[in-house]
Amino acid sequence: MIRTENLTKVYRMGEVEVQALRDVNLEIQDSEFIAIIGPSGSGKSTLLNLIGCLDKPTSGAVFIDGIDTGKLSENGLAEIRREKIGFIFQQFNLIHTLNALENVALPMFFAGMRHETRMERAEELLAKVGLGDRIHHKPSELSGGEQQRMAIARALSNDPEIIIGDEPTGNIDTEAGKVIMDILEGLNREGRTIIVVTHDAEIAARAGRTKRMRDGKVLD
Ligand SMILES: Nc1ncnc2c1ncn2[C@@H]1O[C@H](COP(=O)(O)OP(=O)(O)OP(=O)(O)O)[C@@H](O)[C@H]1O
Ligand SMILES: [Mg+2]
């Protein structure tokens, strides 16, 4: 389970302070599929980054499976990110000089997996997202939807319990977006927790639960 407790984030830029999150209390159960919606600047990405341990709150806490992530060292945080969480971003964030196999295998290299195991698993994961016949393609040789599927395969490389997507369908067309949602639903049926931020009401409607944000708060 994921739980935030009075989660607050203030960005300071010189004299100016931006209250990006204000006392957010949110509980996300294991195997839930939750969509987060809300206007631009309402704090959605900030919330995802804190839940995903990519950034630290100004005050308040994020608990993941009962662990207070604020009490972890940098190494401890890196371990949680590596073992429990898979990220998908709007801009895919793939490495352009590497092909699909190499992109997907990269996190497994950092996790210390053997070369052969990495390559086998990367191929399996690419097949799982429908890219079994594109494993030697580089990102620039694939469509937007295909690149995002490659990014999902990469997010799955370490078999995460939690998948976090920040507008994963934001840069692709509607049809390709539906395919991405089909894949995320499948991963949810496997028991993974899925948290997605989206601007698309149709995408949000496919989640089990929707939460709306405004001015740094999660509304009831
Ligand atoms: N690194 C940063 N430094 C300073 N201010 C920031 C930073 N990141 C975000 N902000 C500010 O915090 C607020 C929340 O930003 P956030 O990116 O979480 O919004 P969002 O809901 O994801 O918006 P969008 O839908 O446009 O992606 C905004 O007012 C933004 O300008
Ligand atoms: Mg955002």
Coordinates of N, CA and C and ligand atoms in Angstrom, one line a residue:
M1 N 0.8 -1.2 0.0 CA 0.0 0.0 0.0 C 0.9 1.3 0.0
I2 N 0.3 2.3 -0.6 CA 1.0 3.6 -0.6 C 0.2 4.6 0.2
R3 N 0.8 5.3 1.0 CA 0.1 6.3 1.8 C 0.9 7.6 1.9
T4 N 0.2 8.7 1.7 CA 0.9 10.0 1.9 C 0.3 10.6 3.1
E5 N 1.1 11.3 3.9 CA 0.7 11.9 5.1 C 1.1 13.4 5.1
N6 N 0.1 14.2 5.0 CA 0.3 15.7 5.0 C 1.4 16.1 4.0
L7 N 1.4 15.5 2.9 CA 2.5 15.7 1.9 C 2.5 17.1 1.4
T8 N 3.6 17.8 1.5 CA 3.7 19.2 1.2 C 5.0 19.4 0.4
K9 N 4.9 20.1 -0.7 CA 6.1 20.5 -1.5 C 6.1 22.0 -1.8
V10 N 7.1 22.6 -1.4 CA 7.3 24.1 -1.7 C 8.6 24.2 -2.6
Y11 N 8.4 24.8 -3.8 CA 9.6 25.0 -4.6 C 10.0 26.5 -4.3
R12 N 11.3 26.7 -4.0 CA 11.8 28.1 -3.8 C 12.6 28.5 -4.9
M13 N 12.3 29.6 -5.5 CA 13.1 30.1 -6.6 C 13.4 31.5 -6.3
G14 N 14.6 31.7 -5.7 CA 15.0 33.1 -5.2 C 14.0 33.5 -4.2
E15 N 13.3 34.7 -4.5 CA 12.4 35.2 -3.5 C 11.0 34.6 -3.6
V16 N 10.8 33.9 -4.7 CA 9.4 33.4 -5.0 C 9.3 31.9 -4.4
E17 N 8.1 31.7 -3.8 CA 7.8 30.3 -3.3 C 6.6 29.8 -4.1
V18 N 6.7 28.6 -4.5 CA 5.5 28.0 -5.2 C 5.1 26.8 -4.3
Q19 N 3.8 26.9 -3.8 CA 3.3 25.8 -3.0 C 2.7 24.7 -4.0
A20 N 3.5 23.8 -4.4 CA 3.1 22.8 -5.4 C 2.2 21.7 -4.8
L21 N 2.4 21.4 -3.5 CA 1.5 20.4 -2.9 C 1.2 20.9 -1.5
R22 N -0.1 20.8 -1.1 CA -0.4 21.2 0.3 C -1.1 20.1 1.0
D23 N -0.5 19.5 2.0 CA -1.1 18.6 2.9 C -1.9 17.5 2.2
V24 N -1.3 16.8 1.3 CA -2.0 15.8 0.6 C -2.0 14.4 1.4
N25 N -3.2 14.0 1.7 CA -3.4 12.7 2.3 C -4.1 11.7 1.4
L26 N -3.4 10.7 0.9 CA -3.9 9.9 -0.1 C -3.5 8.4 0.2
E27 N -4.4 7.5 0.0 CA -4.1 6.1 0.2 C -4.4 5.4 -1.1
I28 N -3.4 4.6 -1.5 CA -3.6 3.8 -2.7 C -3.3 2.3 -2.3
Q29 N -4.4 1.5 -2.5 CA -4.3 0.1 -2.1 C -3.4 -0.7 -3.1
D30 N -2.9 -1.8 -2.7 CA -2.2 -2.7 -3.6 C -3.2 -3.2 -4.7
S31 N -2.7 -3.2 -5.9 CA -3.4 -3.7 -7.1 C -4.5 -2.7 -7.5
E32 N -4.5 -1.5 -7.1 CA -5.4 -0.5 -7.5 C -5.0 0.1 -8.8
F33 N -5.9 0.6 -9.6 CA -5.6 1.4 -10.8 C -6.3 2.8 -10.6
I34 N -5.4 3.8 -10.3 CA -5.9 5.1 -10.0 C -5.5 6.1 -11.0
A35 N -6.4 7.0 -11.5 CA -6.1 8.0 -12.4 C -6.1 9.4 -11.6
I36 N -5.1 10.2 -11.9 CA -5.1 11.5 -11.2 C -5.3 12.6 -12.3
I37 N -6.3 13.4 -12.1 CA -6.6 14.4 -13.1 C -6.5 15.8 -12.5
G38 N -6.6 16.9 -13.3 CA -6.6 18.2 -12.7 C -5.9 19.2 -13.7
P39 N -6.1 20.5 -13.5 CA -5.5 21.4 -14.4 C -4.0 21.5 -14.4
S40 N -3.4 22.1 -15.4 CA -2.0 22.2 -15.5 C -1.5 23.1 -14.3
G41 N -0.4 22.6 -13.6 CA 0.1 23.3 -12.5 C -0.5 23.0 -11.1
S42 N -1.5 22.0 -11.2 CA -2.2 21.6 -9.9 C -1.3 20.7 -9.0
G43 N -0.2 20.2 -9.5 CA 0.7 19.4 -8.6 C 0.7 18.0 -8.9
K44 N 0.2 17.6 -10.1 CA 0.1 16.1 -10.4 C 1.5 15.5 -10.5
S45 N 2.3 16.1 -11.3 CA 3.7 15.5 -11.5 C 4.5 15.6 -10.2
T46 N 4.3 16.7 -9.5 CA 5.0 16.8 -8.2 C 4.6 15.6 -7.3
L47 N 3.3 15.3 -7.2 CA 2.8 14.2 -6.4 C 3.4 12.9 -6.9
L48 N 3.4 12.6 -8.2 CA 4.0 11.4 -8.7 C 5.5 11.2 -8.4
N49 N 6.2 12.4 -8.6 CA 7.6 12.3 -8.3 C 7.9 12.0 -6.8
L50 N 7.1 12.5 -5.9 CA 7.3 12.2 -4.5 C 6.9 10.7 -4.2
I51 N 5.8 10.3 -4.8 CA 5.4 8.9 -4.5 C 6.4 7.9 -5.1
G52 N 7.0 8.3 -6.2 CA 8.0 7.5 -6.9 C 9.4 7.6 -6.3
C53 N 9.5 8.4 -5.2 CA 10.8 8.6 -4.6 C 11.9 9.2 -5.5
L54 N 11.4 10.0 -6.5 CA 12.3 10.8 -7.4 C 12.7 12.1 -6.8
D55 N 11.9 12.5 -5.8 CA 12.1 13.8 -5.1 C 11.7 13.7 -3.7
K56 N 12.1 14.7 -2.9 CA 11.8 14.7 -1.4 C 10.8 15.8 -1.1
P57 N 9.9 15.5 -0.2 CA 8.9 16.5 0.2 C 9.5 17.6 1.1
T58 N 8.9 18.7 1.1 CA 9.3 19.8 2.1 C 8.9 19.4 3.5
S59 N 7.7 18.8 3.6 CA 7.3 18.2 4.9 C 6.2 17.1 4.6
G60 N 5.9 16.3 5.6 CA 5.0 15.2 5.4 C 5.8 14.0 4.9
A61 N 5.0 12.9 4.6 CA 5.7 11.6 4.4 C 5.0 10.8 3.3
V62 N 5.8 9.9 2.7 CA 5.3 8.9 1.8 C 5.7 7.6 2.4
F63 N 4.7 6.7 2.6 CA 4.9 5.4 3.1 C 4.7 4.4 2.0
I64 N 5.6 3.5 1.7 CA 5.4 2.5 0.7 C 5.6 1.1 1.4
D65 N 4.5 0.4 1.4 CA 4.5 -0.9 2.1 C 4.9 -0.7 3.6
G66 N 4.4 0.4 4.2 CA 4.7 0.6 5.6 C 6.1 1.3 5.8
I67 N 6.9 1.4 4.8 CA 8.2 2.0 5.0 C 8.1 3.5 4.8
D68 N 8.6 4.3 5.8 CA 8.6 5.7 5.7 C 9.8 6.1 4.8
T69 N 9.5 6.5 3.6 CA 10.6 6.6 2.6 C 11.5 7.8 2.9
G70 N 11.0 8.8 3.7 CA 11.8 9.9 4.2 C 12.9 9.5 5.1
K71 N 12.8 8.3 5.7 CA 13.9 7.9 6.6 C 14.9 7.1 5.9
L72 N 14.8 6.9 4.6 CA 15.8 6.1 3.9 C 17.0 6.9 3.5
S73 N 18.1 6.2 3.3 CA 19.3 6.9 2.8 C 19.1 6.9 1.3
E74 N 20.0 7.6 0.6 CA 20.0 7.7 -0.9 C 20.0 6.3 -1.5
N75 N 20.8 5.4 -0.9 CA 20.9 4.0 -1.4 C 19.6 3.3 -1.2
G76 N 19.0 3.5 0.0 CA 17.7 2.9 0.3 C 16.6 3.3 -0.7
L77 N 16.6 4.6 -1.0 CA 15.6 5.2 -2.0 C 15.9 4.6 -3.3
A78 N 17.1 4.5 -3.7 CA 17.5 3.9 -5.0 C 17.0 2.5 -5.1
E79 N 17.1 1.8 -4.0 CA 16.7 0.4 -4.0 C 15.2 0.2 -4.2
I80 N 14.4 1.1 -3.5 CA 13.0 1.1 -3.6 C 12.6 1.4 -5.0
R81 N 13.2 2.4 -5.6 CA 12.9 2.8 -7.0 C 13.2 1.6 -7.9
R82 N 14.3 1.0 -7.7 CA 14.7 -0.1 -8.6 C 13.8 -1.4 -8.4
E83 N 13.5 -1.7 -7.2 CA 12.8 -2.9 -6.9 C 11.3 -2.9 -7.0
K84 N 10.7 -1.7 -6.6 CA 9.3 -1.7 -6.5 C 8.5 -0.8 -7.5
I85 N 9.3 0.1 -8.2 CA 8.6 1.1 -9.0 C 9.1 1.1 -10.5
G86 N 8.1 1.1 -11.4 CA 8.5 1.3 -12.8 C 7.9 2.7 -13.3
F87 N 8.6 3.5 -14.0 CA 8.2 4.8 -14.4 C 7.9 4.8 -15.9
I88 N 6.9 5.5 -16.3 CA 6.6 5.8 -17.7 C 6.4 7.3 -17.8
F89 N 7.0 8.0 -18.8 CA 6.9 9.4 -18.9 C 6.3 9.8 -20.2
Q90 N 5.8 11.0 -20.3 CA 5.2 11.5 -21.5 C 6.1 11.5 -22.6
Q91 N 7.4 11.9 -22.3 CA 8.4 12.0 -23.4 C 9.2 10.7 -23.6
F92 N 8.7 9.6 -23.1 CA 9.3 8.3 -23.3 C 10.6 8.1 -22.6
N93 N 11.5 9.2 -22.7 CA 12.9 9.1 -22.0 C 13.7 7.9 -22.4
L94 N 13.6 7.5 -23.7 CA 14.4 6.4 -24.1 C 15.8 6.8 -24.5
I95 N 16.8 5.9 -24.6 CA 18.1 6.3 -25.0 C 18.2 6.1 -26.5
H96 N 18.5 7.2 -27.3 CA 18.3 7.1 -28.7 C 19.4 6.3 -29.5
T97 N 20.6 6.2 -28.8 CA 21.6 5.4 -29.5 C 21.5 3.9 -29.2
L98 N 20.6 3.5 -28.4 CA 20.4 2.1 -28.0 C 19.1 1.5 -28.7
N99 N 19.2 0.3 -29.1 CA 18.0 -0.3 -29.7 C 17.0 -0.8 -28.6
A100 N 15.9 -1.3 -29.1 CA 14.8 -1.7 -28.1 C 15.3 -2.7 -27.0
L101 N 16.0 -3.7 -27.5 CA 16.6 -4.7 -26.5 C 17.5 -4.0 -25.5
E102 N 18.4 -3.2 -26.0 CA 19.3 -2.5 -25.1 C 18.7 -1.5 -24.2
N103 N 17.7 -0.8 -24.7 CA 17.0 0.1 -23.8 C 16.3 -0.6 -22.6
V104 N 15.6 -1.7 -23.0 CA 14.8 -2.5 -22.0 C 15.8 -3.2 -21.0
A105 N 16.9 -3.6 -21.5 CA 17.9 -4.4 -20.7 C 18.7 -3.5 -19.7
L106 N 18.7 -2.2 -20.0 CA 19.6 -1.3 -19.3 C 19.4 -1.3 -17.7
P107 N 18.1 -1.1 -17.3 CA 17.9 -1.2 -15.8 C 18.3 -2.5 -15.2
M108 N 18.3 -3.6 -16.0 CA 18.7 -4.9 -15.5 C 20.2 -5.0 -15.3
F109 N 20.9 -4.2 -16.2 CA 22.4 -4.1 -16.0 C 22.7 -3.5 -14.7
F110 N 22.0 -2.4 -14.4 CA 22.2 -1.7 -13.1 C 21.8 -2.5 -11.9
A111 N 20.8 -3.4 -12.1 CA 20.4 -4.3 -11.1 C 21.3 -5.5 -10.9
G112 N 22.4 -5.6 -11.8 CA 23.4 -6.6 -11.7 C 23.0 -8.0 -12.3
M113 N 22.1 -8.0 -13.3 CA 21.7 -9.2 -13.9 C 22.7 -9.6 -15.0
R114 N 22.9 -10.9 -15.2 CA 23.8 -11.4 -16.2 C 23.3 -11.0 -17.6
H115 N 24.3 -10.9 -18.5 CA 24.0 -10.4 -19.9 C 23.0 -11.3 -20.6
E116 N 23.1 -12.6 -20.5 CA 22.2 -13.5 -21.2 C 20.8 -13.4 -20.6
T117 N 20.7 -13.3 -19.3 CA 19.4 -13.2 -18.6 C 18.7 -11.9 -19.0
R118 N 19.6 -10.8 -19.1 CA 19.0 -9.5 -19.5 C 18.4 -9.6 -20.9
M119 N 19.2 -10.1 -21.8 CA 18.7 -10.1 -23.2 C 17.5 -11.0 -23.4
E120 N 17.5 -12.1 -22.7 CA 16.3 -13.0 -22.8 C 15.1 -12.3 -22.2
R121 N 15.2 -11.7 -21.1 CA 14.1 -11.1 -20.4 C 13.6 -9.8 -21.2
A122 N 14.6 -9.1 -21.8 CA 14.2 -7.9 -22.6 C 13.4 -8.3 -23.8
E123 N 13.8 -9.5 -24.4 CA 13.0 -9.9 -25.5 C 11.6 -10.4 -25.1
E124 N 11.5 -11.0 -24.0 CA 10.2 -11.5 -23.5 C 9.3 -10.3 -23.3
L125 N 9.9 -9.2 -22.6 CA 9.1 -8.1 -22.3 C 8.6 -7.3 -23.5
L126 N 9.5 -7.2 -24.5 CA 9.2 -6.5 -25.8 C 8.0 -7.3 -26.5
A127 N 8.1 -8.6 -26.4 CA 7.0 -9.4 -27.0 C 5.7 -9.2 -26.3
K128 N 5.8 -9.0 -25.0 CA 4.6 -8.8 -24.1 C 3.9 -7.5 -24.5
V129 N 4.6 -6.5 -24.9 CA 4.0 -5.2 -25.3 C 3.8 -5.1 -26.8
G130 N 3.9 -6.3 -27.5 CA 3.6 -6.3 -28.9 C 4.8 -5.8 -29.8
L131 N 6.0 -5.8 -29.3 CA 7.1 -5.4 -30.1 C 8.1 -6.5 -30.4
G132 N 7.6 -7.7 -30.4 CA 8.5 -8.9 -30.6 C 9.3 -8.8 -31.9
D133 N 8.7 -8.1 -32.9 CA 9.3 -8.0 -34.2 C 10.0 -6.7 -34.4
R134 N 10.3 -5.9 -33.3 CA 11.0 -4.6 -33.4 C 12.2 -4.5 -32.5
I135 N 12.7 -5.7 -32.1 CA 13.7 -5.7 -31.0 C 15.0 -5.0 -31.3
H136 N 15.3 -4.9 -32.6 CA 16.6 -4.3 -33.0 C 16.4 -2.8 -33.5
H137 N 15.2 -2.3 -33.4 CA 14.9 -1.0 -33.8 C 15.3 0.0 -32.8
K138 N 15.8 1.2 -33.2 CA 16.1 2.3 -32.3 C 14.8 3.1 -32.1
P139 N 14.8 3.9 -31.0 CA 13.5 4.7 -30.8 C 13.1 5.5 -32.1
S140 N 14.1 6.1 -32.8 CA 13.8 7.0 -33.9 C 13.2 6.2 -35.1
E141 N 13.3 4.8 -35.0 CA 12.7 4.0 -36.1 C 11.4 3.4 -35.7
L142 N 10.8 4.0 -34.6 CA 9.5 3.5 -34.2 C 8.5 4.6 -34.1
S143 N 7.2 4.3 -34.1 CA 6.2 5.3 -33.9 C 6.1 5.7 -32.5
G144 N 5.4 6.8 -32.2 CA 5.2 7.3 -30.8 C 4.7 6.2 -29.9
G145 N 3.6 5.5 -30.4 CA 2.9 4.5 -29.6 C 3.9 3.3 -29.3
E146 N 4.7 3.0 -30.3 CA 5.6 1.9 -30.2 C 6.8 2.3 -29.2
Q147 N 7.2 3.6 -29.3 CA 8.2 4.0 -28.3 C 7.7 4.0 -26.9
Q148 N 6.4 4.3 -26.7 CA 5.9 4.3 -25.4 C 5.7 2.8 -24.9
R149 N 5.4 1.9 -25.8 CA 5.4 0.5 -25.4 C 6.8 0.0 -25.1
M150 N 7.8 0.5 -25.8 CA 9.2 0.1 -25.4 C 9.5 0.7 -24.0
A151 N 9.0 1.9 -23.7 CA 9.2 2.4 -22.4 C 8.5 1.6 -21.3
I152 N 7.3 1.1 -21.6 CA 6.6 0.2 -20.7 C 7.4 -1.1 -20.4
A153 N 7.9 -1.7 -21.5 CA 8.7 -2.9 -21.4 C 9.9 -2.6 -20.5
R154 N 10.5 -1.4 -20.6 CA 11.7 -1.0 -19.8 C 11.2 -0.9 -18.3
A155 N 10.1 -0.3 -18.1 CA 9.6 -0.1 -16.8 C 9.3 -1.4 -16.1
L156 N 9.0 -2.5 -16.9 CA 8.7 -3.8 -16.3 C 10.0 -4.6 -16.1
S157 N 11.1 -4.1 -16.5 CA 12.3 -4.9 -16.5 C 12.7 -5.5 -15.1
N158 N 12.4 -4.7 -14.1 CA 12.7 -5.3 -12.7 C 11.4 -5.7 -12.0
D159 N 10.4 -6.0 -12.8 CA 9.2 -6.6 -12.2 C 8.6 -5.8 -11.1
P160 N 8.3 -4.5 -11.3 CA 7.8 -3.7 -10.2 C 6.4 -3.9 -9.8
E161 N 6.1 -3.7 -8.5 CA 4.7 -3.8 -8.0 C 3.9 -2.6 -8.4
I162 N 4.6 -1.5 -8.6 CA 3.9 -0.2 -8.8 C 4.4 0.4 -10.1
I163 N 3.4 0.8 -11.0 CA 3.8 1.4 -12.2 C 3.2 2.9 -12.2
I164 N 4.1 3.8 -12.4 CA 3.7 5.2 -12.3 C 3.8 5.8 -13.7
G165 N 2.7 6.4 -14.2 CA 2.8 7.0 -15.6 C 2.4 8.5 -15.5
D166 N 3.3 9.4 -15.9 CA 2.9 10.8 -16.0 C 2.5 11.1 -17.4
E167 N 1.2 11.2 -17.7 CA 0.7 11.4 -19.0 C 1.3 10.5 -20.0
P168 N 1.2 9.2 -19.8 CA 1.8 8.2 -20.7 C 1.2 8.2 -22.1
T169 N 0.0 8.8 -22.2 CA -0.6 8.8 -23.6 C -0.6 10.3 -24.1
G170 N 0.1 11.2 -23.4 CA 0.0 12.6 -23.8 C 0.6 12.9 -25.1
N171 N 1.6 12.1 -25.6 CA 2.3 12.5 -26.8 C 2.0 11.5 -28.0
I172 N 0.9 10.8 -27.8 CA 0.6 9.8 -28.9 C -0.9 9.9 -29.3
D173 N -1.2 9.4 -30.5 CA -2.6 9.6 -30.9 C -3.6 8.7 -30.1
T174 N -4.9 9.0 -30.3 CA -5.9 8.4 -29.5 C -5.9 6.8 -29.6
E175 N -5.7 6.3 -30.8 CA -5.7 4.9 -31.0 C -4.5 4.2 -30.3
A176 N -3.3 4.8 -30.4 CA -2.1 4.3 -29.8 C -2.3 4.4 -28.3
G177 N -3.0 5.5 -27.8 CA -3.3 5.7 -26.4 C -4.1 4.5 -25.8
K178 N -5.1 4.1 -26.6 CA -5.9 3.0 -26.2 C -5.1 1.7 -26.0
V179 N -4.2 1.5 -26.9 CA -3.3 0.3 -26.8 C -2.5 0.4 -25.5
I180 N -2.0 1.5 -25.2 CA -1.2 1.7 -24.0 C -2.1 1.4 -22.8
M181 N -3.3 1.9 -22.8 CA -4.3 1.6 -21.7 C -4.6 0.1 -21.6
D182 N -4.7 -0.5 -22.7 CA -5.0 -2.0 -22.7 C -3.8 -2.7 -22.0
I183 N -2.6 -2.2 -22.3 CA -1.4 -2.9 -21.7 C -1.4 -2.6 -20.2
L184 N -1.7 -1.3 -19.8 CA -1.7 -1.0 -18.4 C -2.8 -1.8 -17.6
E185 N -4.0 -1.9 -18.3 CA -5.0 -2.7 -17.6 C -4.6 -4.2 -17.4
G186 N -3.9 -4.7 -18.4 CA -3.4 -6.1 -18.3 C -2.4 -6.2 -17.2
L187 N -1.5 -5.2 -17.0 CA -0.6 -5.2 -15.9 C -1.3 -5.1 -14.6
N188 N -2.4 -4.3 -14.5 CA -3.2 -4.2 -13.3 C -3.8 -5.6 -13.0
R189 N -4.3 -6.3 -14.0 CA -4.9 -7.6 -13.7 C -3.9 -8.6 -13.2
E190 N -2.6 -8.4 -13.5 CA -1.5 -9.2 -12.9 C -1.3 -8.9 -11.5
G191 N -2.0 -7.8 -11.0 CA -1.9 -7.5 -9.6 C -1.0 -6.3 -9.3
R192 N -0.5 -5.6 -10.4 CA 0.3 -4.4 -10.2 C -0.5 -3.2 -9.9
T193 N 0.0 -2.3 -9.0 CA -0.7 -1.0 -8.8 C -0.3 -0.1 -9.9
I194 N -1.3 0.6 -10.4 CA -1.1 1.5 -11.5 C -1.5 2.9 -11.1
I195 N -0.7 3.9 -11.3 CA -1.0 5.3 -11.0 C -0.7 6.1 -12.2
V196 N -1.8 6.7 -12.8 CA -1.5 7.5 -14.0 C -2.1 8.9 -13.9
V197 N -1.3 9.8 -14.4 CA -1.8 11.2 -14.5 C -2.3 11.3 -16.0
T198 N -3.4 11.9 -16.2 CA -3.9 12.1 -17.6 C -4.7 13.4 -17.7
H199 N -4.8 13.9 -18.9 CA -5.7 15.0 -19.2 C -6.9 14.5 -19.9
D200 N -6.9 13.2 -20.3 CA -7.9 12.6 -21.1 C -9.0 11.9 -20.3
A201 N -10.2 12.5 -20.4 CA -11.3 12.0 -19.6 C -11.6 10.5 -19.9
E202 N -11.4 10.1 -21.2 CA -11.7 8.8 -21.6 C -10.7 7.8 -21.0
I203 N -9.5 8.2 -20.9 CA -8.4 7.4 -20.3 C -8.7 7.3 -18.8
A204 N -9.1 8.4 -18.2 CA -9.3 8.4 -16.7 C -10.5 7.4 -16.4
A205 N -11.5 7.4 -17.3 CA -12.7 6.6 -17.0 C -12.4 5.1 -17.0
R206 N -11.2 4.7 -17.5 CA -10.9 3.3 -17.5 C -10.2 2.9 -16.2
A207 N -9.8 3.8 -15.4 CA -9.2 3.5 -14.1 C -10.2 3.1 -13.1
G208 N -9.8 2.4 -12.1 CA -10.8 1.9 -11.1 C -11.3 3.1 -10.2
R209 N -10.4 4.1 -10.1 CA -10.8 5.3 -9.3 C -10.1 6.5 -9.8
T210 N -10.7 7.6 -9.7 CA -10.2 8.9 -10.2 C -10.1 9.9 -9.1
K211 N -8.9 10.6 -9.0 CA -8.8 11.6 -8.0 C -8.5 12.9 -8.8
R212 N -9.1 14.0 -8.3 CA -8.9 15.3 -9.0 C -8.0 16.2 -8.1
M213 N -7.1 16.9 -8.7 CA -6.2 17.8 -8.0 C -6.5 19.2 -8.4
R214 N -6.4 20.1 -7.4 CA -6.5 21.6 -7.7 C -5.6 22.3 -6.7
D215 N -4.8 23.3 -7.2 CA -4.0 24.1 -6.3 C -3.2 23.3 -5.3
G216 N -2.6 22.2 -5.7 CA -1.8 21.5 -4.8 C -2.5 20.6 -3.8
K217 N -3.8 20.5 -4.0 CA -4.6 19.6 -3.1 C -5.3 18.5 -3.9
V218 N -5.5 17.4 -3.2 CA -6.3 16.3 -3.8 C -7.7 16.5 -3.3
L219 N -8.7 16.7 -4.2 CA -10.0 16.9 -3.7 C -10.8 15.6 -3.4
D220 N -11.8 15.7 -2.6 CA -12.6 14.5 -2.2 C -13.5 14.0 -3.3
Ligands
LIG1 N1 11.3 22.3 -10.3 C1 10.4 23.3 -10.0 N2 10.8 24.5 -9.5 C2 9.9 25.4 -9.3 N3 8.6 25.3 -9.4 C3 8.1 24.1 -9.9 C4 9.0 23.0 -10.2 N4 8.3 22.0 -10.6 C5 7.0 22.4 -10.6 N5 6.9 23.7 -10.2 C6 5.6 24.4 -10.0 O1 4.8 23.7 -9.1 C7 3.5 23.7 -9.5 C8 3.0 22.2 -9.8 O2 3.7 21.7 -10.9 P1 3.4 20.3 -11.5 O3 4.5 20.0 -12.5 O4 3.3 19.3 -10.3 O5 2.0 20.5 -12.1 P2 1.1 19.4 -13.0 O6 -0.2 19.3 -12.4 O7 1.9 18.2 -13.3 O8 1.0 20.3 -14.4 P3 0.9 19.8 -15.9 O9 -0.5 19.2 -16.1 O10 1.1 21.0 -16.7 O11 2.0 18.8 -16.1 C9 3.4 24.5 -10.7 O12 3.0 25.8 -10.4 C10 4.9 24.6 -11.2 O13 5.1 25.8 -11.9
MG2 MG 2.7 17.4 -15.0

